[in-house]
mmCIF file of C-alpha atoms and ligand atoms in Angstrom:
data_model
loop_
_atom_site.group_PDB
_atom_site.id
_atom_site.type_symbol
_atom_site.label_atom_id
_atom_site.label_comp_id
_atom_site.label_asym_id
_atom_site.label_seq_id
_atom_site.Cartn_x
_atom_site.Cartn_y
_atom_site.Cartn_z
ATOM 1 C CA MET K 1 -47.156 72.474 -7.866
ATOM 2 C CA GLY K 2 -49.921 69.943 -7.846
ATOM 3 C CA GLY K 3 -48.242 68.161 -10.748
ATOM 4 C CA LEU K 4 -44.935 67.960 -8.928
ATOM 5 C CA CYS K 5 -46.619 66.591 -5.853
ATOM 6 C CA PHE K 6 -48.342 63.920 -7.896
ATOM 7 C CA LEU K 7 -45.033 63.020 -9.538
ATOM 8 C CA LEU K 8 -43.371 62.625 -6.144
ATOM 9 C CA ILE K 9 -46.168 60.444 -4.869
ATOM 10 C CA SER K 10 -46.109 58.220 -7.928
ATOM 11 C CA THR K 11 -42.339 57.734 -7.825
ATOM 12 C CA ASN K 12 -42.703 56.805 -4.162
ATOM 13 C CA LEU K 13 -45.402 54.306 -5.034
ATOM 14 C CA LEU K 14 -43.250 52.918 -7.832
ATOM 15 C CA PHE K 15 -40.347 52.569 -5.393
ATOM 16 C CA LEU K 16 -42.592 50.826 -2.878
ATOM 17 C CA PHE K 17 -43.861 48.508 -5.579
ATOM 18 C CA PHE K 18 -40.334 47.536 -6.592
ATOM 19 C CA THR K 19 -39.233 47.007 -2.987
ATOM 20 C CA ILE K 20 -42.189 44.760 -2.297
ATOM 21 C CA SER K 21 -42.007 42.764 -5.501
ATOM 22 C CA SER K 22 -38.227 42.314 -5.340
ATOM 23 C CA ALA K 23 -38.437 41.075 -1.742
ATOM 24 C CA VAL K 24 -40.378 38.042 -2.898
ATOM 25 C CA ASP K 25 -38.095 36.257 -5.364
ATOM 26 C CA ILE K 26 -34.679 37.569 -4.267
ATOM 27 C CA ILE K 27 -32.471 37.110 -1.198
ATOM 28 C CA SER K 28 -30.131 40.077 -0.727
ATOM 29 C CA PRO K 29 -26.916 39.861 1.329
ATOM 30 C CA SER K 30 -28.660 41.108 4.489
ATOM 31 C CA GLN K 31 -31.675 38.814 4.165
ATOM 32 C CA SER K 32 -32.320 35.172 4.920
ATOM 33 C CA ILE K 33 -34.994 32.541 4.494
ATOM 34 C CA SER K 34 -36.144 30.871 7.716
ATOM 35 C CA ASP K 35 -38.267 27.780 8.051
ATOM 36 C CA ASN K 36 -41.410 29.940 8.044
ATOM 37 C CA THR K 37 -40.699 31.980 4.891
ATOM 38 C CA THR K 38 -40.450 31.161 1.197
ATOM 39 C CA LEU K 39 -39.238 32.687 -2.055
ATOM 40 C CA VAL K 40 -41.679 32.749 -4.963
ATOM 41 C CA SER K 41 -40.595 33.255 -8.588
ATOM 42 C CA SER K 42 -41.958 36.471 -10.097
ATOM 43 C CA ASP K 43 -44.605 34.706 -12.202
ATOM 44 C CA GLY K 44 -45.677 32.595 -9.223
ATOM 45 C CA SER K 45 -44.853 29.216 -10.729
ATOM 46 C CA PHE K 46 -42.075 28.074 -8.408
ATOM 47 C CA GLU K 47 -41.581 28.323 -4.665
ATOM 48 C CA LEU K 48 -38.477 27.708 -2.559
ATOM 49 C CA GLY K 49 -38.730 26.877 1.115
ATOM 50 C CA PHE K 50 -38.597 24.206 3.790
ATOM 51 C CA PHE K 51 -40.829 21.147 3.685
ATOM 52 C CA SER K 52 -41.300 17.751 5.305
ATOM 53 C CA PRO K 53 -42.022 14.827 2.966
ATOM 54 C CA GLY K 54 -45.013 12.624 3.885
ATOM 55 C CA SER K 55 -45.251 11.938 7.593
ATOM 56 C CA SER K 56 -41.581 12.716 8.196
ATOM 57 C CA THR K 57 -40.683 15.477 10.632
ATOM 58 C CA ASN K 58 -37.356 16.089 8.901
ATOM 59 C CA ARG K 59 -37.055 19.469 7.221
ATOM 60 C CA TYR K 60 -35.607 19.816 3.742
ATOM 61 C CA LEU K 61 -34.891 22.913 1.662
ATOM 62 C CA GLY K 62 -36.390 22.527 -1.786
ATOM 63 C CA ILE K 63 -38.024 24.066 -4.828
ATOM 64 C CA TRP K 64 -41.506 22.961 -5.907
ATOM 65 C CA TYR K 65 -44.226 23.910 -8.383
ATOM 66 C CA LYS K 66 -46.386 26.452 -6.609
ATOM 67 C CA ASN K 67 -49.430 26.031 -8.830
ATOM 68 C CA ILE K 68 -49.685 22.248 -8.839
ATOM 69 C CA PRO K 69 -51.663 20.803 -5.915
ATOM 70 C CA GLY K 70 -49.856 18.108 -3.935
ATOM 71 C CA ARG K 71 -46.335 19.413 -3.666
ATOM 72 C CA THR K 72 -44.136 18.314 -6.602
ATOM 73 C CA VAL K 73 -40.577 18.918 -5.481
ATOM 74 C CA VAL K 74 -38.122 19.552 -8.314
ATOM 75 C CA TRP K 75 -34.942 20.115 -6.294
ATOM 76 C CA VAL K 76 -33.728 19.363 -2.764
ATOM 77 C CA ALA K 77 -30.613 20.970 -1.273
ATOM 78 C CA ASN K 78 -29.995 18.825 1.823
ATOM 79 C CA ARG K 79 -31.366 15.474 0.633
ATOM 80 C CA CYS K 80 -28.766 13.493 2.599
ATOM 81 C CA ASN K 81 -28.596 15.841 5.543
ATOM 82 C CA PRO K 82 -32.074 16.724 6.856
ATOM 83 C CA ILE K 83 -32.697 19.243 9.610
ATOM 84 C CA ASN K 84 -34.766 17.747 12.434
ATOM 85 C CA ASP K 85 -36.445 20.953 13.632
ATOM 86 C CA SER K 86 -37.455 24.393 12.351
ATOM 87 C CA SER K 87 -34.034 25.964 12.894
ATOM 88 C CA GLY K 88 -33.155 25.920 9.173
ATOM 89 C CA MET K 89 -31.963 29.171 7.687
ATOM 90 C CA LEU K 90 -30.741 29.913 4.158
ATOM 91 C CA MET K 91 -28.511 32.901 3.565
ATOM 92 C CA ILE K 92 -25.793 34.184 1.319
ATOM 93 C CA ASN K 93 -22.438 34.627 3.014
ATOM 94 C CA SER K 94 -19.784 37.285 2.564
ATOM 95 C CA THR K 95 -17.909 35.323 -0.100
ATOM 96 C CA GLY K 96 -21.019 34.889 -2.232
ATOM 97 C CA ASN K 97 -21.925 31.323 -1.310
ATOM 98 C CA LEU K 98 -25.398 30.119 -0.451
ATOM 99 C CA VAL K 99 -25.269 28.491 2.969
ATOM 100 C CA LEU K 100 -27.981 26.474 4.701
ATOM 101 C CA PHE K 101 -27.668 26.425 8.483
ATOM 102 C CA GLY K 102 -29.311 23.946 10.836
ATOM 103 C CA GLN K 103 -29.264 23.661 14.614
ATOM 104 C CA ASN K 104 -26.662 25.794 16.365
ATOM 105 C CA LYS K 105 -25.682 27.423 13.089
ATOM 106 C CA SER K 106 -24.113 24.231 11.821
ATOM 107 C CA VAL K 107 -23.635 24.202 8.038
ATOM 108 C CA VAL K 108 -25.999 21.630 6.522
ATOM 109 C CA TRP K 109 -25.420 22.443 2.872
ATOM 110 C CA SER K 110 -23.589 25.098 0.865
ATOM 111 C CA THR K 111 -22.567 26.028 -2.636
ATOM 112 C CA SER K 112 -18.913 26.389 -3.614
ATOM 113 C CA SER K 113 -18.678 29.344 -5.908
ATOM 114 C CA VAL K 114 -15.382 29.597 -7.769
ATOM 115 C CA LYS K 115 -15.570 33.372 -7.896
ATOM 116 C CA ARG K 116 -15.525 35.306 -4.628
ATOM 117 C CA VAL K 117 -18.116 38.062 -4.526
ATOM 118 C CA GLU K 118 -18.592 40.298 -1.506
ATOM 119 C CA ASN K 119 -22.213 41.185 -2.224
ATOM 120 C CA ALA K 120 -24.163 38.488 -3.951
ATOM 121 C CA MET K 121 -27.906 38.034 -4.338
ATOM 122 C CA VAL K 122 -29.979 34.974 -5.040
ATOM 123 C CA GLN K 123 -33.021 34.871 -7.265
ATOM 124 C CA LEU K 124 -35.582 32.158 -7.939
ATOM 125 C CA LEU K 125 -36.307 32.405 -11.666
ATOM 126 C CA ASP K 126 -39.590 31.659 -13.462
ATOM 127 C CA SER K 127 -37.799 28.609 -14.925
ATOM 128 C CA GLY K 128 -37.385 27.179 -11.412
ATOM 129 C CA ASN K 129 -33.640 27.765 -11.413
ATOM 130 C CA LEU K 130 -32.001 29.365 -8.407
ATOM 131 C CA VAL K 131 -29.242 31.725 -9.514
ATOM 132 C CA VAL K 132 -26.559 33.802 -7.784
ATOM 133 C CA ARG K 133 -25.467 37.188 -9.105
ATOM 134 C CA ASP K 134 -23.112 39.937 -8.056
ATOM 135 C CA VAL K 135 -25.211 42.780 -6.620
ATOM 136 C CA LYS K 136 -23.154 45.365 -8.493
ATOM 137 C CA ASP K 137 -24.010 43.728 -11.836
ATOM 138 C CA GLY K 138 -27.697 44.287 -11.116
ATOM 139 C CA ILE K 139 -30.786 42.247 -11.736
ATOM 140 C CA SER K 140 -29.858 41.330 -15.318
ATOM 141 C CA GLY K 141 -26.189 40.605 -14.619
ATOM 142 C CA PRO K 142 -24.486 37.276 -15.416
ATOM 143 C CA TYR K 143 -24.894 34.257 -13.126
ATOM 144 C CA LEU K 144 -21.968 33.232 -10.964
HETATM 145 C C1 LIG D 1 -39.940 33.117 11.564
HETATM 146 O O1 LIG D 1 -38.883 32.493 12.243
HETATM 147 C C2 LIG D 1 -37.897 33.400 12.694
HETATM 148 C C3 LIG D 1 -36.733 32.595 13.249
HETATM 149 O O2 LIG D 1 -37.167 31.502 14.012
HETATM 150 C C4 LIG D 1 -38.520 34.334 13.729
HETATM 151 O O3 LIG D 1 -37.551 35.250 14.184
HETATM 152 C C5 LIG D 1 -39.682 35.068 13.072
HETATM 153 O O4 LIG D 1 -40.335 35.865 14.033
HETATM 154 C C6 LIG D 1 -40.665 34.107 12.451
HETATM 155 N N1 LIG D 1 -41.643 34.873 11.698
HETATM 156 C C7 LIG D 1 -42.916 34.559 11.672
HETATM 157 C C8 LIG D 1 -43.781 35.423 10.812
HETATM 158 O O5 LIG D 1 -43.377 33.618 12.307
HETATM 159 C C1 LIG D 2 -31.471 16.830 15.945
HETATM 160 O O1 LIG D 2 -30.166 16.643 15.410
HETATM 161 C C2 LIG D 2 -29.115 16.994 16.310
HETATM 162 C C3 LIG D 2 -27.803 16.785 15.577
HETATM 163 O O2 LIG D 2 -27.852 17.205 14.273
HETATM 164 C C4 LIG D 2 -29.218 16.166 17.561
HETATM 165 O O3 LIG D 2 -28.215 16.597 18.475
HETATM 166 C C5 LIG D 2 -30.578 16.352 18.197
HETATM 167 O O4 LIG D 2 -30.700 15.510 19.308
HETATM 168 C C6 LIG D 2 -31.666 16.029 17.203
HETATM 169 N N1 LIG D 2 -32.976 16.344 17.798
HETATM 170 C C7 LIG D 2 -34.004 15.525 17.703
HETATM 171 C C8 LIG D 2 -35.270 16.000 18.313
HETATM 172 O O5 LIG D 2 -33.939 14.444 17.124
HETATM 173 C C1 LIG D 3 -19.061 30.954 2.730
HETATM 174 O O1 LIG D 3 -19.485 29.619 2.530
HETATM 175 C C2 LIG D 3 -18.541 28.800 1.890
HETATM 176 C C3 LIG D 3 -19.170 27.446 1.686
HETATM 177 O O2 LIG D 3 -19.618 26.918 2.909
HETATM 178 C C4 LIG D 3 -17.269 28.712 2.740
HETATM 179 O O3 LIG D 3 -16.303 27.940 2.067
HETATM 180 C C5 LIG D 3 -16.756 30.113 2.982
HETATM 181 O O4 LIG D 3 -15.649 30.049 3.865
HETATM 182 C C6 LIG D 3 -17.841 30.973 3.601
HETATM 183 N N1 LIG D 3 -17.357 32.325 3.749
HETATM 184 C C7 LIG D 3 -17.368 32.942 4.920
HETATM 185 C C8 LIG D 3 -16.820 34.327 4.940
HETATM 186 O O5 LIG D 3 -17.828 32.420 5.927
HETATM 187 C C1 LIG D 4 -26.669 23.242 20.454
HETATM 188 O O1 LIG D 4 -26.491 24.233 21.447
HETATM 189 C C2 LIG D 4 -27.064 23.913 22.673
HETATM 190 C C3 LIG D 4 -26.972 25.106 23.590
HETATM 191 O O2 LIG D 4 -25.833 25.869 23.320
HETATM 192 C C4 LIG D 4 -26.347 22.677 23.233
HETATM 193 O O3 LIG D 4 -26.918 22.306 24.466
HETATM 194 C C5 LIG D 4 -26.498 21.516 22.246
HETATM 195 O O4 LIG D 4 -25.753 20.408 22.668
HETATM 196 C C6 LIG D 4 -26.008 21.934 20.864
HETATM 197 N N1 LIG D 4 -26.359 20.878 19.938
HETATM 198 C C7 LIG D 4 -25.505 20.413 19.013
HETATM 199 C C8 LIG D 4 -26.044 19.348 18.107
HETATM 200 O O5 LIG D 4 -24.364 20.836 18.905
#
């Protein structure tokens, strides 16, 4: 009895661990990234979020090295189309495209996936690449 109880507790802990750790580097269909949140790759080397370069107040969505002081940005989504306040929101829409919204839900940037996928997820990899996968293919499925 005591053994069973322990087993139940440890599977619960394991489940909790996986929910917490997967919430950090993945955006699921029901989740989004706002101006105040970031994604961090599982080994902690890359971070995706909103930033303002220098003294600018414009907000850009980008990926940077998390461990190097003085932000080194490696990728910017809306380079030509900055958001001028903190209304930015990144989410994955119902056809499997990544969409960045600005003020009033206007589309600032988006991907154009060839394949339509109802439930897609986005993951920031340890290599700094941002990839989209079909949820039903799981965490090791092919990239879209
Ligand atoms: C982050 O921003 C969102 C949208 O503006 C807001 O709903 C949420 O409460 C904020 N969270 C924190 C921790 O500030
Ligand atoms: C931000 O941009 C929108 C249009 O994209 C514009 O209507 C608004 O006035 C701008 N706000 C500021 C504070 O510049
Ligand atoms: C998802 O985003 C793409 C790119 O902006 C767009 O073409 C498509 O219509 C969107 N799908 C839905 C259901 O809004
Ligand atoms: C955004 O919405 C607000 C309130 O609905 C409106 O006053 C404003 O003009 C809109 N801004 C843009 C850039 O469409």
